[in-house]
Coordinates of C-alpha atoms in Angstrom, one line a residue:
M1 CA 26.1 53.5 -13.7
S2 CA 24.6 51.9 -10.6
Q3 CA 25.1 48.3 -9.7
P4 CA 21.9 46.1 -9.3
L5 CA 21.0 45.6 -5.8
P6 CA 21.5 41.9 -4.4
K7 CA 18.5 39.7 -4.2
L8 CA 16.8 39.6 -0.9
W9 CA 14.6 36.4 -1.2
T10 CA 17.3 34.0 -1.2
W11 CA 16.7 30.5 0.0
P12 CA 18.8 31.0 3.3
F13 CA 16.5 34.2 3.9
I14 CA 13.4 32.2 3.3
F15 CA 14.6 29.3 5.7
L16 CA 15.4 32.0 8.3
I17 CA 11.8 33.5 8.1
L18 CA 10.3 30.0 8.3
A19 CA 12.5 29.0 11.4
N20 CA 11.5 32.3 13.1
L21 CA 7.8 31.7 12.2
F22 CA 7.8 28.3 13.7
T23 CA 9.8 29.4 16.7
F24 CA 7.4 32.1 17.8
M25 CA 4.4 29.9 16.7
S26 CA 5.5 27.1 19.1
F27 CA 5.6 29.7 22.0
Q28 CA 2.0 31.0 21.2
M29 CA 0.6 27.5 20.9
L30 CA 1.5 27.2 24.6
L31 CA -0.7 30.1 25.6
P32 CA -4.2 28.3 25.2
N33 CA -3.0 25.2 27.0
L34 CA -1.6 27.2 30.0
P35 CA -4.9 28.1 31.8
P36 CA -6.3 24.5 31.6
Y37 CA -3.0 23.3 33.1
I38 CA -2.9 25.8 35.8
E39 CA -6.4 24.8 36.9
S40 CA -5.7 21.3 36.9
I41 CA -2.9 21.7 39.3
G42 CA -5.1 23.6 41.7
G43 CA -4.5 27.4 40.6
S44 CA -7.3 29.8 41.2
S45 CA -8.8 32.2 38.6
L46 CA -6.6 35.1 39.8
Q47 CA -3.4 32.9 39.5
I48 CA -4.6 31.8 36.0
G49 CA -5.1 35.5 34.9
L50 CA -1.7 36.6 36.4
I51 CA 0.3 33.8 34.8
T52 CA -1.2 34.3 31.4
T53 CA -0.8 38.0 31.7
T54 CA 2.9 37.6 32.6
F55 CA 3.5 35.1 29.8
A56 CA 2.0 37.6 27.3
F57 CA 4.0 40.5 28.6
A58 CA 7.1 38.4 28.7
A59 CA 6.7 37.5 24.9
I60 CA 6.0 41.2 24.0
F61 CA 9.2 42.3 26.0
A62 CA 11.3 39.4 24.4
L63 CA 10.1 40.4 21.0
S64 CA 10.8 44.1 21.6
L65 CA 14.4 43.1 22.6
A66 CA 14.8 40.8 19.5
I67 CA 13.9 43.6 17.2
C68 CA 16.5 46.2 18.6

C-alpha cells in the first residue's frame, strides 16, 4: 500500500510563489522607465540601447542562475 503524496499547494508555498512574482515584477517594472531616465541625464540613443540590452541580459543570466 503506497502512502499519499504530501500536498504541494500549501499556504507557505503560495506565499513563496507570490513573493517571487512580486520580486521579479519589480525588476521588470524598472525596464520601461530606464530609457527616459537615461535620456534625461544626457544619454545618447546608443547608450540607451546598450544599457537596456545589458539590463535584459543580466536579468536572463540571473534567472538562469536561480533555476540551477
